[in-house]
mmCIF file of C-alpha atoms and ligand atoms in Angstrom:
data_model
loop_
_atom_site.group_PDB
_atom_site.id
_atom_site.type_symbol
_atom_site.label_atom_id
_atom_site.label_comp_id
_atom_site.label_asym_id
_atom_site.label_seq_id
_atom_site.Cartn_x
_atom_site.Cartn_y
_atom_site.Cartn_z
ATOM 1 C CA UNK A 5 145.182 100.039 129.179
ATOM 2 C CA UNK A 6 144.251 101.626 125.606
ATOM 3 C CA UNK A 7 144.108 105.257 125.691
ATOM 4 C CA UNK A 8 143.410 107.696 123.812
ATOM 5 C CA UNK A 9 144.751 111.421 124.077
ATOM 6 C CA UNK A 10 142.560 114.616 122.494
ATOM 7 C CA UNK A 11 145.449 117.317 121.315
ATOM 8 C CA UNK A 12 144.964 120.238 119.507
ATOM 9 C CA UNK A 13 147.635 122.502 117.935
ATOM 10 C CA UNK A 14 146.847 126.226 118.827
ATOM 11 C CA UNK A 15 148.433 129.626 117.827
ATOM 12 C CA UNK A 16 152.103 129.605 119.125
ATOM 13 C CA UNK A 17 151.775 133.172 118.726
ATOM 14 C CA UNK A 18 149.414 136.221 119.587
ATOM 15 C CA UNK A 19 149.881 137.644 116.604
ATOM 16 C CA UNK A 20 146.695 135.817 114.868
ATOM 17 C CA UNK A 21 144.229 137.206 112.578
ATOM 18 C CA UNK A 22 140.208 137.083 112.932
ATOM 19 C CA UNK A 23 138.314 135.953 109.649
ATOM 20 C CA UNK A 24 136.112 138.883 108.883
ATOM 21 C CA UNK A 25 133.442 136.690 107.657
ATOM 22 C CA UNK A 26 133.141 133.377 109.469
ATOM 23 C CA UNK A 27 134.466 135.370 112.803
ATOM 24 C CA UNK A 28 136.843 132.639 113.558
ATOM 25 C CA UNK A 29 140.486 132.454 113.838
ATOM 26 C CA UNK A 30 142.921 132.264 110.770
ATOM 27 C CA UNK A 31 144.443 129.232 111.157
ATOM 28 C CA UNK A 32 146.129 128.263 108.246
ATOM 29 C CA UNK A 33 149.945 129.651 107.666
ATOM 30 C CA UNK A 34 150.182 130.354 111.228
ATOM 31 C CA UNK A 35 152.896 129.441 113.598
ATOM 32 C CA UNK A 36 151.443 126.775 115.954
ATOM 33 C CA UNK A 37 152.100 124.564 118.957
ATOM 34 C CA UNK A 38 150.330 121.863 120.849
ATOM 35 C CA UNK A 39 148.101 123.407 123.269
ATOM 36 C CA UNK A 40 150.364 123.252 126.299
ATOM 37 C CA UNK A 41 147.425 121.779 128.450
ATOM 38 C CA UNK A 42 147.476 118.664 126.349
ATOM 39 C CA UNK A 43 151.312 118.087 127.011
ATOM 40 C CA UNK A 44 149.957 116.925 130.607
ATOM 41 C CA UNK A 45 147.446 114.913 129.467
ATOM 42 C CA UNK A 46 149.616 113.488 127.518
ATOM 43 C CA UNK A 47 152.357 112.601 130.314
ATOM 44 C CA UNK A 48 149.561 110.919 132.261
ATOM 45 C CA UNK A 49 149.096 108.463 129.460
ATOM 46 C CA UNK A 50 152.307 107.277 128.951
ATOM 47 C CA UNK A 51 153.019 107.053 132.160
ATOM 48 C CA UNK A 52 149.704 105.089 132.760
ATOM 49 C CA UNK A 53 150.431 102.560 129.797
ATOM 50 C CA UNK A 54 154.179 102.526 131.009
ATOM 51 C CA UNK A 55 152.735 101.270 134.084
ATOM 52 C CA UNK A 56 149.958 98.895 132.606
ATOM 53 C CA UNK A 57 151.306 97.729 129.626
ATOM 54 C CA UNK A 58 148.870 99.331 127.062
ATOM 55 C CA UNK A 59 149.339 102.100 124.466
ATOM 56 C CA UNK A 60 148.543 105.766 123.546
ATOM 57 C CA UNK A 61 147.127 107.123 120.369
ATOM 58 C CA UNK A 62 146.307 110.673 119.497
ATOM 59 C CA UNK A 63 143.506 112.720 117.841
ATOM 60 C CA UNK A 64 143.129 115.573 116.432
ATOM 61 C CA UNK A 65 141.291 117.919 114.486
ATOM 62 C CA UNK A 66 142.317 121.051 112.443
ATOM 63 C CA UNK A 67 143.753 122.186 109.265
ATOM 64 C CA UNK A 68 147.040 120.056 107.636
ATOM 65 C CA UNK A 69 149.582 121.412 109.748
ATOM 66 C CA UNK A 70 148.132 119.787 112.810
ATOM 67 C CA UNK A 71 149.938 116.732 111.447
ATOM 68 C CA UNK A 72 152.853 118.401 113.172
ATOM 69 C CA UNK A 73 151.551 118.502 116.694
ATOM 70 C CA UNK A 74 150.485 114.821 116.314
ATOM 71 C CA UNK A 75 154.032 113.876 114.975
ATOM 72 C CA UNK A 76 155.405 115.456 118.187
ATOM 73 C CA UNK A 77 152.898 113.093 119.717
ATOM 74 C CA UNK A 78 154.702 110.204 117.677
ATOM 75 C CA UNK A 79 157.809 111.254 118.632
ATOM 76 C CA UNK A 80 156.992 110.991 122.544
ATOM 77 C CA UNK A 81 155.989 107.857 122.042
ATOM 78 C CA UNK A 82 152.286 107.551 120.436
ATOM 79 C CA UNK A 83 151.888 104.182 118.796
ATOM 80 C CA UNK A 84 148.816 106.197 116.177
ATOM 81 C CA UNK A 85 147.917 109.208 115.600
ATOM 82 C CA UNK A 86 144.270 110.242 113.440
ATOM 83 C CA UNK A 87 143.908 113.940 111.964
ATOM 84 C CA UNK A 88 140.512 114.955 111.289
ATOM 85 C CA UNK A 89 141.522 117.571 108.497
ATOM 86 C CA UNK A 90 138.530 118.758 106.368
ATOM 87 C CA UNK A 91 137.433 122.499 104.933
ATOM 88 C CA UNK A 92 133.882 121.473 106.066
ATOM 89 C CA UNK A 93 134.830 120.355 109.662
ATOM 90 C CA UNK A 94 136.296 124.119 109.866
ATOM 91 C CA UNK A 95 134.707 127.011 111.885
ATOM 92 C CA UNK A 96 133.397 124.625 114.544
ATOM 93 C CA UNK A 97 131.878 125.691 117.918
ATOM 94 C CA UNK A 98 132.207 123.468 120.892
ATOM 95 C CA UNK A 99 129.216 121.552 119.703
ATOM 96 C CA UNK A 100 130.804 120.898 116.227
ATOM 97 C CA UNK A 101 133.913 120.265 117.604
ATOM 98 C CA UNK A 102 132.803 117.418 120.130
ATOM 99 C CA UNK A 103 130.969 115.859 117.455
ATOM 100 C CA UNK A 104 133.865 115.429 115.318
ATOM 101 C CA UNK A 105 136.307 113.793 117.773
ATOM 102 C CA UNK A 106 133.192 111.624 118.240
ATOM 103 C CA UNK A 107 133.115 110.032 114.958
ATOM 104 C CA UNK A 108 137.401 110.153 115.216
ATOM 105 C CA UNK A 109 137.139 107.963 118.369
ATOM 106 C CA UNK A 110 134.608 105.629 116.878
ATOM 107 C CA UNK A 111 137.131 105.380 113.985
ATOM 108 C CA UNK A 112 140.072 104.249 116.998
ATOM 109 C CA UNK A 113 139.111 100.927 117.983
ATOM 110 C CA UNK A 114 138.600 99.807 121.414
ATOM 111 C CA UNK A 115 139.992 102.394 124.340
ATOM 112 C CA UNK A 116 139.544 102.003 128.146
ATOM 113 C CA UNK A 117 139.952 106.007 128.510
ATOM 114 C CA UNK A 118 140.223 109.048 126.756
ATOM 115 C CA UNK A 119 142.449 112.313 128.049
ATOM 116 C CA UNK A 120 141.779 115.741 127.212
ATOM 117 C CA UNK A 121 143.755 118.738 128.515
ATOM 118 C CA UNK A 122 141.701 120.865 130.673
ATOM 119 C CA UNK A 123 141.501 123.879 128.473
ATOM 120 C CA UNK A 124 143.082 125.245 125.096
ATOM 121 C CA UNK A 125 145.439 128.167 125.269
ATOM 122 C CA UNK A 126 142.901 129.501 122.023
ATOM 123 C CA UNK A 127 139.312 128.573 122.407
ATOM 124 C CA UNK A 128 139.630 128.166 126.033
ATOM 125 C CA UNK A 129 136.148 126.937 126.688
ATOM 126 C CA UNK A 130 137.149 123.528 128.820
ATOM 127 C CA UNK A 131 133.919 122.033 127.534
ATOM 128 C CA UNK A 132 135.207 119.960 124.260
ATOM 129 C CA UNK A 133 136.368 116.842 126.756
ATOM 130 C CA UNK A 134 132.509 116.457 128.527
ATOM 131 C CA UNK A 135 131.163 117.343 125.560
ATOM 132 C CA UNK A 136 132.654 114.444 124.183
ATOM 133 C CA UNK A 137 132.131 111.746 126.791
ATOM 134 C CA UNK A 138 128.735 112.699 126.939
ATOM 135 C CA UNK A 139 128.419 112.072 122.753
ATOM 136 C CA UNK A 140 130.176 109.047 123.595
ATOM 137 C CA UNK A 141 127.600 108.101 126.357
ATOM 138 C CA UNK A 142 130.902 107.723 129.469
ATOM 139 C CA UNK A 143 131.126 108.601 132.322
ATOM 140 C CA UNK A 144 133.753 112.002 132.628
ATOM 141 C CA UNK A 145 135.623 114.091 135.087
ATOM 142 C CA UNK A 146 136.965 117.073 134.893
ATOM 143 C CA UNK A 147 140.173 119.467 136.371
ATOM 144 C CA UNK A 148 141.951 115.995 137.528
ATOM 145 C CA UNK A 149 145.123 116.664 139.655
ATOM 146 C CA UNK A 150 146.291 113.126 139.911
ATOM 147 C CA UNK A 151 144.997 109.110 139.407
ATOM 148 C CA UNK A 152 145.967 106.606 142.197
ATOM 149 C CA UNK A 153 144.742 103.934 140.839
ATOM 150 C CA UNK A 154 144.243 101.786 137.963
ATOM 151 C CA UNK A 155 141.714 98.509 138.596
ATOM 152 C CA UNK A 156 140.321 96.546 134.929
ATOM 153 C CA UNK A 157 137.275 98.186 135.476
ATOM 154 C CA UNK A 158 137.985 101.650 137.618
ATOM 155 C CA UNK A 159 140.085 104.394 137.959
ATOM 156 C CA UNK A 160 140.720 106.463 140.866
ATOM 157 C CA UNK A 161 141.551 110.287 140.690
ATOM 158 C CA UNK A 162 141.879 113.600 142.564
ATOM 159 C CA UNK A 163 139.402 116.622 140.951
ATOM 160 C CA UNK A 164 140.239 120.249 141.767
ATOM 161 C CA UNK A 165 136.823 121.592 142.747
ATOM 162 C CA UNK A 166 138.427 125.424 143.248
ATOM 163 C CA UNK A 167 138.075 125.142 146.834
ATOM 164 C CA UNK A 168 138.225 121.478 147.974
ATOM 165 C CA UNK A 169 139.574 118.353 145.969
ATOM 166 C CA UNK A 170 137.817 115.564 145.736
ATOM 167 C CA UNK A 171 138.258 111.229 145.224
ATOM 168 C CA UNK A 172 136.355 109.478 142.629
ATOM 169 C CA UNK A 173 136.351 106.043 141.616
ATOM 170 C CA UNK A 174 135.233 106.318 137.880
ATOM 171 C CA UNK A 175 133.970 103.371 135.818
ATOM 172 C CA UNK A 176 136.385 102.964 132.578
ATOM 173 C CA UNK A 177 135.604 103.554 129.889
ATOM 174 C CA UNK A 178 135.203 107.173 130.918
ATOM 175 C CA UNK A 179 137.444 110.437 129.638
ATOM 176 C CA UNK A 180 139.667 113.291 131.856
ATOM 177 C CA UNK A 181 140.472 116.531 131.181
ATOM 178 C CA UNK A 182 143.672 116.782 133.125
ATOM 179 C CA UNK A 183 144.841 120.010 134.746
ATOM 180 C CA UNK A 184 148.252 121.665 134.139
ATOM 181 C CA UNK A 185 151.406 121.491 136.089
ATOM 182 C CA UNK A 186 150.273 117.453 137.495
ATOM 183 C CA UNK A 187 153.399 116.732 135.713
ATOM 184 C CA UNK A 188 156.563 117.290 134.293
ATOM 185 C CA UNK A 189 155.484 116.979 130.428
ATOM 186 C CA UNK A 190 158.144 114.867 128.679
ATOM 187 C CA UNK A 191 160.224 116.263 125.325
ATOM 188 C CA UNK A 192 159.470 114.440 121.966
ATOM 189 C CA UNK A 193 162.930 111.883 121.615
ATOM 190 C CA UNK A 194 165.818 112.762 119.087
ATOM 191 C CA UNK A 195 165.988 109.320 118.756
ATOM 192 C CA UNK A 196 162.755 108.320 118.443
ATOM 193 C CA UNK A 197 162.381 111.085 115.952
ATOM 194 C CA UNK A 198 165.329 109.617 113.718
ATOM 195 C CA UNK A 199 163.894 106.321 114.015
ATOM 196 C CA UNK A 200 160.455 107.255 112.242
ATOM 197 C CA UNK A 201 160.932 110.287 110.555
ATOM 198 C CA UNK A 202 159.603 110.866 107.507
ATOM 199 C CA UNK A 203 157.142 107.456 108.295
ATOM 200 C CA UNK A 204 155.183 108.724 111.271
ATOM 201 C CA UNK A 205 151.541 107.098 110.902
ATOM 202 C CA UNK A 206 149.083 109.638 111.117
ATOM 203 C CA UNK A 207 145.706 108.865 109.518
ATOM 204 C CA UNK A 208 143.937 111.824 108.017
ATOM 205 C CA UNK A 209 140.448 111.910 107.711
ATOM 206 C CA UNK A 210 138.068 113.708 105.693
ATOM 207 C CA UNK A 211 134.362 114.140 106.240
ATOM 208 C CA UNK A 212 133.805 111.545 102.813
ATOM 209 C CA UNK A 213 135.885 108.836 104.290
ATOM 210 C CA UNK A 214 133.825 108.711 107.714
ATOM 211 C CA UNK A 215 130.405 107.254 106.507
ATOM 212 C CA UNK A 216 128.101 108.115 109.286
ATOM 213 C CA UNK A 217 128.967 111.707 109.108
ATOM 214 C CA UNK A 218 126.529 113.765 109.175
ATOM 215 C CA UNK A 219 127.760 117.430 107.116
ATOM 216 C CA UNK A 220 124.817 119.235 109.098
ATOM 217 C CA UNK A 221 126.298 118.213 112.434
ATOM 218 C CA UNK A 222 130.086 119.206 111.688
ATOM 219 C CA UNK A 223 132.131 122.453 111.274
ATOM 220 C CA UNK A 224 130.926 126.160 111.051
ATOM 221 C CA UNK A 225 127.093 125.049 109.260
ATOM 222 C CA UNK A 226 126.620 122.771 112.786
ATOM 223 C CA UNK A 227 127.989 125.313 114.845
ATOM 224 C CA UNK A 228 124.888 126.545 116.855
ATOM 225 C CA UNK A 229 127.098 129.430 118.356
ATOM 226 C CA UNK A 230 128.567 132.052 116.244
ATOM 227 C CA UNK A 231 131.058 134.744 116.556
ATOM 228 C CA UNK A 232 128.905 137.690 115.148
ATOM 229 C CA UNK A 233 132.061 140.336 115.779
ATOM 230 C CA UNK A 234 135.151 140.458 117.372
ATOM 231 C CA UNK A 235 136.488 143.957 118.902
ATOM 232 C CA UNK A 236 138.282 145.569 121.243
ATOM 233 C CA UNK A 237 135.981 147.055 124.070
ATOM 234 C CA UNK A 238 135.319 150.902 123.692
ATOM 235 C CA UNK A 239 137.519 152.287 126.570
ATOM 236 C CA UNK A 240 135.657 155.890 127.790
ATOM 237 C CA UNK A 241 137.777 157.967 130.091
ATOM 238 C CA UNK A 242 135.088 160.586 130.436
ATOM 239 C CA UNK A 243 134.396 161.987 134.067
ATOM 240 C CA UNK A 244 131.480 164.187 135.082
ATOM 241 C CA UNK A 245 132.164 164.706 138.919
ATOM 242 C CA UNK A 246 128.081 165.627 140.472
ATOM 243 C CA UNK A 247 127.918 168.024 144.055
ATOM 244 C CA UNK A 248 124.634 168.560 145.946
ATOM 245 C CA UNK A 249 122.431 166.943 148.764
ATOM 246 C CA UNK A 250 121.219 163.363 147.871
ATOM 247 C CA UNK A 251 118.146 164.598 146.601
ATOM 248 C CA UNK A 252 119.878 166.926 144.143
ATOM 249 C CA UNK A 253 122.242 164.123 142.823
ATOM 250 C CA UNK A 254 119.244 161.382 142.947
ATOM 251 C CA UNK A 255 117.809 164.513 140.694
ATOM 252 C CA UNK A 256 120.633 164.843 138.144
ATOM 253 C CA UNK A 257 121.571 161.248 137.754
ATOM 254 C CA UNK A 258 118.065 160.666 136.721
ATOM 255 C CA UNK A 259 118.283 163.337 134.649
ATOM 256 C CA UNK A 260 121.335 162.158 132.959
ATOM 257 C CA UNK A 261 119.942 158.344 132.550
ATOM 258 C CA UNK A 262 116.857 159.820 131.073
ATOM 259 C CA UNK A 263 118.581 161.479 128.651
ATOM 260 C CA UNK A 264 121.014 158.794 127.287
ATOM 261 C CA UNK A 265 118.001 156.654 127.439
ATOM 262 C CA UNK A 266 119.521 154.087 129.780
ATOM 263 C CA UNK A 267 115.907 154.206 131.856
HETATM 264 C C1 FAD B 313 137.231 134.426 119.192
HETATM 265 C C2 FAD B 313 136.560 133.102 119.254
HETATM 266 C C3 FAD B 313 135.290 132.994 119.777
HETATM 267 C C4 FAD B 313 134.660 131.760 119.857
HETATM 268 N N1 FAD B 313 133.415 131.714 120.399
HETATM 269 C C5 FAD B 313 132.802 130.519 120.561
HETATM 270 C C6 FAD B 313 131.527 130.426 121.178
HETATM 271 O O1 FAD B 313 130.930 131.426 121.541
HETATM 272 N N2 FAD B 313 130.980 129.203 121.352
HETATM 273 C C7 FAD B 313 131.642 128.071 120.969
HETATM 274 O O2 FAD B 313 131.117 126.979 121.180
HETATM 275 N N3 FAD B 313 132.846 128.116 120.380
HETATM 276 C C8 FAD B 313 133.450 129.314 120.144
HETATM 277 N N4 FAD B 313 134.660 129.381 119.536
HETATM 278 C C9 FAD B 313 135.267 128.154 119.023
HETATM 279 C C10 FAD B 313 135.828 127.349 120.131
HETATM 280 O O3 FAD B 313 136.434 128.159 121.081
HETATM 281 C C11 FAD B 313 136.837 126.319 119.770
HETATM 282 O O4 FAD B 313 137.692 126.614 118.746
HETATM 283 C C12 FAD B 313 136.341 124.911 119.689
HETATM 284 O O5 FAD B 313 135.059 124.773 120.161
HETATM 285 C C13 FAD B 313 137.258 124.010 120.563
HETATM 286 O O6 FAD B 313 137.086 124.341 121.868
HETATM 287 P P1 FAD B 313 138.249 124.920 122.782
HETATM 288 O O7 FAD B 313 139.417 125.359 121.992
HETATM 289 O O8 FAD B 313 137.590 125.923 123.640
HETATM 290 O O9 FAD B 313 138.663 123.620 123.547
HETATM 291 P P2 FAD B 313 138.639 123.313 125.110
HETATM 292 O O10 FAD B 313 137.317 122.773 125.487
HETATM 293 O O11 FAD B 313 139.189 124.460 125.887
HETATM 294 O O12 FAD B 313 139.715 122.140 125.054
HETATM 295 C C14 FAD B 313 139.789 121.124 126.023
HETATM 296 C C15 FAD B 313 140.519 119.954 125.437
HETATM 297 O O13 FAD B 313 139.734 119.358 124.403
HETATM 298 C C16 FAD B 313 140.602 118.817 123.404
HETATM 299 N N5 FAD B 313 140.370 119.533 122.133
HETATM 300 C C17 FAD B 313 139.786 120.732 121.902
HETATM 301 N N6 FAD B 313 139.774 121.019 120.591
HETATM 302 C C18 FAD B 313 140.360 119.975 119.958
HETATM 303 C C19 FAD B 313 140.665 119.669 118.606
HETATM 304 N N7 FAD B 313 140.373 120.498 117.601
HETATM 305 N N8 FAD B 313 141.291 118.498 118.326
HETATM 306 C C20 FAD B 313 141.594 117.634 119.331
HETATM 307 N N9 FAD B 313 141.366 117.871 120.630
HETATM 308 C C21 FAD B 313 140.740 119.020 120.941
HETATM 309 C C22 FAD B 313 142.027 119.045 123.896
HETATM 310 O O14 FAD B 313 142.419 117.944 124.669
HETATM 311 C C23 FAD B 313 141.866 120.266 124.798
HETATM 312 O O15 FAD B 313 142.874 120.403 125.770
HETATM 313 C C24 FAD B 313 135.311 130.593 119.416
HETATM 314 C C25 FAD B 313 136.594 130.699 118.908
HETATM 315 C C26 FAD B 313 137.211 131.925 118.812
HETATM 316 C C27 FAD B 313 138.604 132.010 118.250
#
C-alpha cells in the first residue's frame, strides 16, 4: 500500500507575529515543529505499510524551513518527501492551500491513500484534508479513530462523530484525516538519522517547475478568504445595574438601545 502523508510544520511557539499587511502569520525565522496532529497520521502509515509491504512519502507546503519537518519525516522512516516552497504559494486560505497539495500529489506517482492529521495546531480549520480529496475527486473521511482493515480495494475505519462512532468501508484511493492520541507517535531514529544525514531526498517545488499551475488559483491572490484584521477583543467591564417594575425597565432598556443605536 502507497501512501501518502500531508504534514505541515507550524509555530513551535506562541510567540508569533501577524503580517500587518497580508494579515497572515510570520512564518519565516520562526521556531517551528510538525503539527503534532500529523505525528498520528503519520504512525498510522507506517504501521499500515509495515503491515502491507508498501511505503510512505510526505508533502508539504510552506516556506524553506519546512524541509526540516519533512526530514524528521525521513528520519522516521519516509522513503520521499516533496516541499512545495514558493513566495507565490504564500498567504494561502484553505482553498489555496488544498489546491496546492493537489498539484504536489499529482507530482507523487501512484498512491492507494492519502493521511492528513485532523487539524493544525495554527490554522486549525480541519478542512485542508476534504478539501483535498474532493480536488482530487476520492472518496474521504474524516476524525478516524482507528482502521481494521486493509482489502486491495477497501479500507475499513472507525469515525468519531462527537457523540457516536461509526464503521465505514471506504473505496481506496480515498484520504483520512486521523484524530490525535489513536497512537503512540514514533521518535525520528538516531540511526536512521546518521545513516542519511546530510542526503535526505526532499524535492522542492516551485510554482515554475509544476506546469499546470495555475498562479490565479495558488497562495494569498487565490485565497478567496482574507484576514482583514487581527485583534484582541475589546474587553468592557462597565455595569449599569437598572431597578423598577417591568414596565419601567422594558422603559429604560429601550431607552438605552435607542440611544447607542443598537435598535
Ligand atoms: C489568523 C489566521 C486567520 C486565518 N483565517 C483564514 C480564513 O478565514 N479562511 C481560510 O481559509 N484560511 C484562513 N487562514 C489560513 C489557514 O488557516 C491555513 O493556514 C491554511 O488554510 C491551512 O489550513 P489549516 O492550517 O487550518 O489546516 P487544517 O485543515 O487544520 O489541517 C489539516 C491537515 O491538513 C494537512 N495540511 C494543512 N496545511 C498543510 C500544509 N501547508 N502542508 C501540508 N499539509 C497540510 C495536514 O495534514 C493537517 O494536519 C488563517 C490563518 C491565520 C493565521
Amino acid at each position: 500500500m502507497n501512501i501518502i502523508v500531508c504534514v505541515k510544520q507550524v509555530p513551535g511557539t506562541t510567540q508569533v507575529e501577524i503580517d500587518p499587511v497580508t494579515g497572515t502569520l510570520k512564518r519565516d525565522g520562526v521556531s517551528s515543529k510538525l503539527n503534532p496532529y500529523d505525528l498520528f497520521a503519520l504512525e498510522m502509515a507506517f504501521q499500515l505499510a509495515e503491515k502491507t509491504g508498501g511505503t510512505v512519502k510526505t508533502l508539504s507546503m510552506g516556506p524553506p524551513q519546512a524541509a526540516e519537518a519533512l526530514k524528521e519525516t525521513l528520519w522516521m522512516g519516509a522513503k520521499e518527501s516533496v516541499l512545495l516552497s514558493d513566495r507565490k504559494f504564500g498567504g494561502a486560505d484553505v482553498a489555496a492551500t488544498s489546491m496546492a497539495l493537489y498539484l504536489g500529489v499529482k507530482s507523487m506517482g501512484d498512491y492507494d491513500l492519502i493521511l492528513c492529521g485532523k487539524q493544525t495546531t495554527d490554522g486549525d480549520t480541519a478542512q485542508v484534508g476534504p478539501e483535498l480529496a474532493e480536488r482530487l475527486g476520492i472518496d474521504h473521511a474524516a476524525n478516524v479513530l482507528r482502521i481494521h482493515e486493509v482489502t486491495e480495494d477497501t479500507v475499513t475505519a472507525d469515525i468519531d462523530l462527537d457523540t457516536a462512532v461509526e464503521t465505514l468501508k471506504i473505496k481506496l484511493p480515498c484520504l483520512l484525516t486521523i484524530d490525535k492520541d489513536t497512537n503512540t507517535p514514533r521518535l525520528p531514529s538516531f540511526v536512521k538519522k546518521k545513516e542519511i544525514e546530510g542526503r535526505e531526498e526532499i524535492r522542492v517545488l516551485a510554482v515554475k517547475d509544476i506546469p499546470e499551475a495555475d498562479e490565479s488559483t495558488l497562495g494569498l491572490k487565490g485565497s478567496p478568504t482574507q484576514v482583514e484584521r487581527i485583534f484582541p477583543p475589546e474587553k468592557n467591564s462597565d455595569k449599569l445595574i437598572l431597578n423598577g417594575t417591568s414596565e419601567e425597565l422594558a422603559a429604560d432598556l429601550f431607552g438605552i438601545l435607542t440611544e447607542k443605536k443598537y435598535i
